Amino acid sequence: MHTTLAAPRRTTLVREAGFAYFPIALIARLPFAMMVVGILTLVVSARGSLALGGLTSAMTGLGTALVGPLLGAAADRFGQRRVLLLSGTANSLLLLAIAWLAFASVPDAALLAVAFAIGASMPQVAPLSRSRLVGIIGRTFSKDRRASVVGGTMAYESAADEIVFVFGPVIVGLLATTLSPAAPVIGAAVLALVFVSAFALHPTAAVGAAAGGDKPAQAPAKELARPALITTVLGALGMGLFFGAMLTSLTAFMAERGVPEQAGLVYGAMGIGSAALALGVALFPARFTLPARWVVFAGILTAGTLALPFATSVGAMTLCLLVIGIGIGPTLVTQYSLAAARSPLGRSATVMTMLGSAVVVGQSAASALTGLLAEASGASAALLAPVAAALVVLAAGVANVPLSRVRRAALQG
């Protein structure tokens, strides 16, 4: 009697991380996407000042930019679980506080201080998820499969970011319209408490933790300042500038047509194409290199934005956004894939958080500046802001090409 041995099951990331991981990680990043827009909506409604609203949301981004990478470094040093539980709980309490303070008779400075603390304590779910999955890939996949699996993973993660960054503002608008201006912020607080805690307690959080409390092996912090790595951070900053400038200028464009509440729906046209193309990046041939992808898709992004000031109807605007979406997803995937490959030893969470923080600070700063531009000069002038942001992304991509060649030569040498 012959017995045949079953072939070993092919390792997959979904099996290694667990099926529950991906929906938890997706929902856990929603508060991150809702906070900046939610706080802006709350403060404008409660205090009646667009300038104060823009400044308050900008303070949120400033807090994230200054402290976010430190939270990533703490996660690399102490493990993700305790950092996420502490930051998630603090963030939820601060969101509830600003929902009350906005309507209370407290000075504007108090709102700005709490907004900064909200940004500083913002749970870095997206970058820490990337760091976890890259760690799992490095531990469980053979060397010949790692590059393709990392590429596919960064494609999924960028598509997930696109989904929440498109639908986050839509959810904020629905809650603020149907319930109250404070509802989006309270909703974000509840989501952070429940799903960020679930993300923190998931078994994959142990991937980056040091065994037995020992200090993990880490490259010197100065390696984070390598030009090739800084270029990817600048590229991510450009993407954040684009998101903030595009949503704000689009809102001004729709407001001039009497339907500002439809801005989120039109904005969604860009996100759908972007998410689809982000997922498609995994199918690109290896000879279409990461530096080349960045330049090509940043070029498409820039070309789409150049048509924005000439759009005179909602249909024309939607068409522009569909073209722009083709450039966004692949560019983000490429930036994160390059950052993952260039992360110094033991600094993966720090690097991913640097990119995530760059996106948020760019979004916040561009939202505030584009809002002022729209107020002073109208939607036509505001629609030039996404063009400037796209040019930042393209310039960083062009600068990355020779840096990639230098790095490749150094690795081969």
Short mmCIF file of C-alpha atoms in Angstrom, two decimals, residues 99-236:
data_model
loop_
_atom_site.label_atom_id
_atom_site.label_comp_id
_atom_site.label_asym_id
_atom_site.label_seq_id
_atom_site.Cartn_x
_atom_site.Cartn_y
_atom_site.Cartn_z
CA ALA A 99 -15.07 67.89 21.25
CA TRP A 100 -16.09 69.49 24.57
CA LEU A 101 -13.57 72.38 24.61
CA ALA A 102 -14.57 73.61 21.13
CA PHE A 103 -17.99 74.64 22.48
CA ALA A 104 -16.73 75.71 25.93
CA SER A 105 -15.70 79.25 26.84
CA VAL A 106 -11.96 78.54 26.72
CA PRO A 107 -9.34 80.58 24.82
CA ASP A 108 -8.32 79.57 21.31
CA ALA A 109 -4.84 78.74 22.60
CA ALA A 110 -6.31 75.84 24.60
CA LEU A 111 -7.76 74.34 21.43
CA LEU A 112 -4.41 74.68 19.64
CA ALA A 113 -2.56 73.00 22.52
CA VAL A 114 -4.99 70.05 22.64
CA ALA A 115 -4.86 69.74 18.83
CA PHE A 116 -1.07 69.51 18.99
CA ALA A 117 -1.34 66.79 21.67
CA ILE A 118 -3.86 64.90 19.50
CA GLY A 119 -1.39 64.90 16.61
CA ALA A 120 1.47 63.91 18.90
CA SER A 121 -0.43 60.93 20.33
CA MET A 122 -1.96 59.84 17.00
CA PRO A 123 -1.56 56.03 16.76
CA GLN A 124 0.74 55.29 13.84
CA VAL A 125 -1.29 52.33 12.58
CA ALA A 126 -0.43 52.45 8.85
CA PRO A 127 3.37 52.68 9.18
CA LEU A 128 3.44 50.15 12.02
CA SER A 129 1.31 47.76 9.95
CA ARG A 130 3.83 48.04 7.11
CA SER A 131 6.68 47.41 9.55
CA ARG A 132 4.93 44.33 10.99
CA LEU A 133 4.24 42.80 7.59
CA VAL A 134 7.77 43.46 6.33
CA GLY A 135 9.05 41.75 9.51
CA ILE A 136 6.83 38.72 8.89
CA ILE A 137 8.01 38.53 5.27
CA GLY A 138 11.66 38.69 6.30
CA ARG A 139 11.15 35.94 8.88
CA THR A 140 8.99 33.46 6.93
CA PHE A 141 9.62 33.89 3.18
CA SER A 142 12.58 32.62 1.17
CA LYS A 143 14.95 35.25 -0.21
CA ASP A 144 13.86 34.68 -3.80
CA ARG A 145 10.23 35.55 -2.92
CA ARG A 146 10.75 38.47 -0.52
CA ALA A 147 11.06 41.29 -3.06
CA SER A 148 7.86 40.37 -4.90
CA VAL A 149 5.92 39.79 -1.65
CA VAL A 150 7.11 43.12 -0.21
CA GLY A 151 6.03 44.84 -3.45
CA GLY A 152 2.58 43.25 -3.29
CA THR A 153 2.26 44.10 0.41
CA MET A 154 3.17 47.76 -0.13
CA ALA A 155 0.61 47.82 -2.96
CA TYR A 156 -2.10 46.52 -0.61
CA GLU A 157 -1.09 48.90 2.20
CA SER A 158 -1.14 51.93 -0.11
CA ALA A 159 -4.54 50.88 -1.47
CA ALA A 160 -5.79 50.60 2.13
CA ASP A 161 -4.46 54.10 2.86
CA GLU A 162 -6.21 55.40 -0.25
CA ILE A 163 -9.49 53.84 0.87
CA VAL A 164 -9.40 55.45 4.31
CA PHE A 165 -8.09 58.82 3.08
CA VAL A 166 -10.92 58.99 0.54
CA PHE A 167 -13.72 57.70 2.76
CA GLY A 168 -12.48 59.34 6.00
CA PRO A 169 -13.57 62.84 4.87
CA VAL A 170 -16.83 61.39 3.49
CA ILE A 171 -17.62 59.79 6.88
CA VAL A 172 -16.77 63.09 8.60
CA GLY A 173 -19.17 64.94 6.31
CA LEU A 174 -22.00 62.45 6.86
CA LEU A 175 -21.63 62.42 10.67
CA ALA A 176 -21.30 66.21 10.90
CA THR A 177 -24.34 66.74 8.66
CA THR A 178 -26.68 64.12 10.16
CA LEU A 179 -25.67 64.27 13.84
CA SER A 180 -23.50 67.19 15.01
CA PRO A 181 -20.14 68.84 14.24
CA ALA A 182 -18.67 67.01 17.25
CA ALA A 183 -19.85 63.57 16.04
CA PRO A 184 -16.87 62.84 13.72
CA VAL A 185 -14.35 63.58 16.49
CA ILE A 186 -16.28 61.48 19.05
CA GLY A 187 -16.59 58.72 16.45
CA ALA A 188 -12.83 58.81 15.82
CA ALA A 189 -12.25 58.56 19.60
CA VAL A 190 -14.41 55.44 19.86
CA LEU A 191 -12.79 53.83 16.78
CA ALA A 192 -9.32 54.56 18.16
CA LEU A 193 -10.14 53.05 21.55
CA VAL A 194 -11.67 49.85 20.12
CA PHE A 195 -9.77 49.09 16.92
CA VAL A 196 -6.35 50.56 17.75
CA SER A 197 -6.45 48.48 20.94
CA ALA A 198 -7.41 45.39 18.89
CA PHE A 199 -4.53 46.16 16.49
CA ALA A 200 -2.15 46.53 19.45
CA LEU A 201 -3.25 43.25 21.04
CA HIS A 202 -3.12 41.22 17.79
CA PRO A 203 -0.42 38.47 17.91
CA THR A 204 1.50 40.10 15.02
CA ALA A 205 2.44 42.98 17.38
CA ALA A 206 5.07 40.66 18.88
CA VAL A 207 7.03 40.63 15.59
CA GLY A 208 9.02 43.74 16.37
CA ALA A 209 9.29 43.27 20.13
CA ALA A 210 12.65 42.50 21.62
CA ALA A 211 12.90 39.01 23.08
CA GLY A 212 13.17 38.87 26.84
CA GLY A 213 13.30 42.66 27.09
CA ASP A 214 16.77 42.75 25.51
CA LYS A 215 17.71 45.76 23.46
CA PRO A 216 17.12 44.81 19.79
CA ALA A 217 19.95 45.08 17.28
CA GLN A 218 19.71 48.51 15.66
CA ALA A 219 21.74 50.49 13.18
CA PRO A 220 22.93 53.92 14.37
CA ALA A 221 20.26 56.64 14.19
CA LYS A 222 22.49 58.66 11.83
CA GLU A 223 21.73 56.10 9.10
CA LEU A 224 18.18 57.49 9.00
CA ALA A 225 19.65 60.66 7.45
CA ARG A 226 20.97 58.92 4.33
CA PRO A 227 20.07 60.96 1.22
CA ALA A 228 18.38 57.99 -0.50
CA LEU A 229 16.05 57.53 2.48
CA ILE A 230 15.40 61.26 2.99
CA THR A 231 14.34 61.48 -0.68
CA THR A 232 11.51 58.99 -0.07
CA VAL A 233 10.40 61.07 2.95
CA LEU A 234 10.35 64.21 0.78
CA GLY A 235 8.32 62.31 -1.81
CA ALA A 236 5.80 61.30 0.87
#
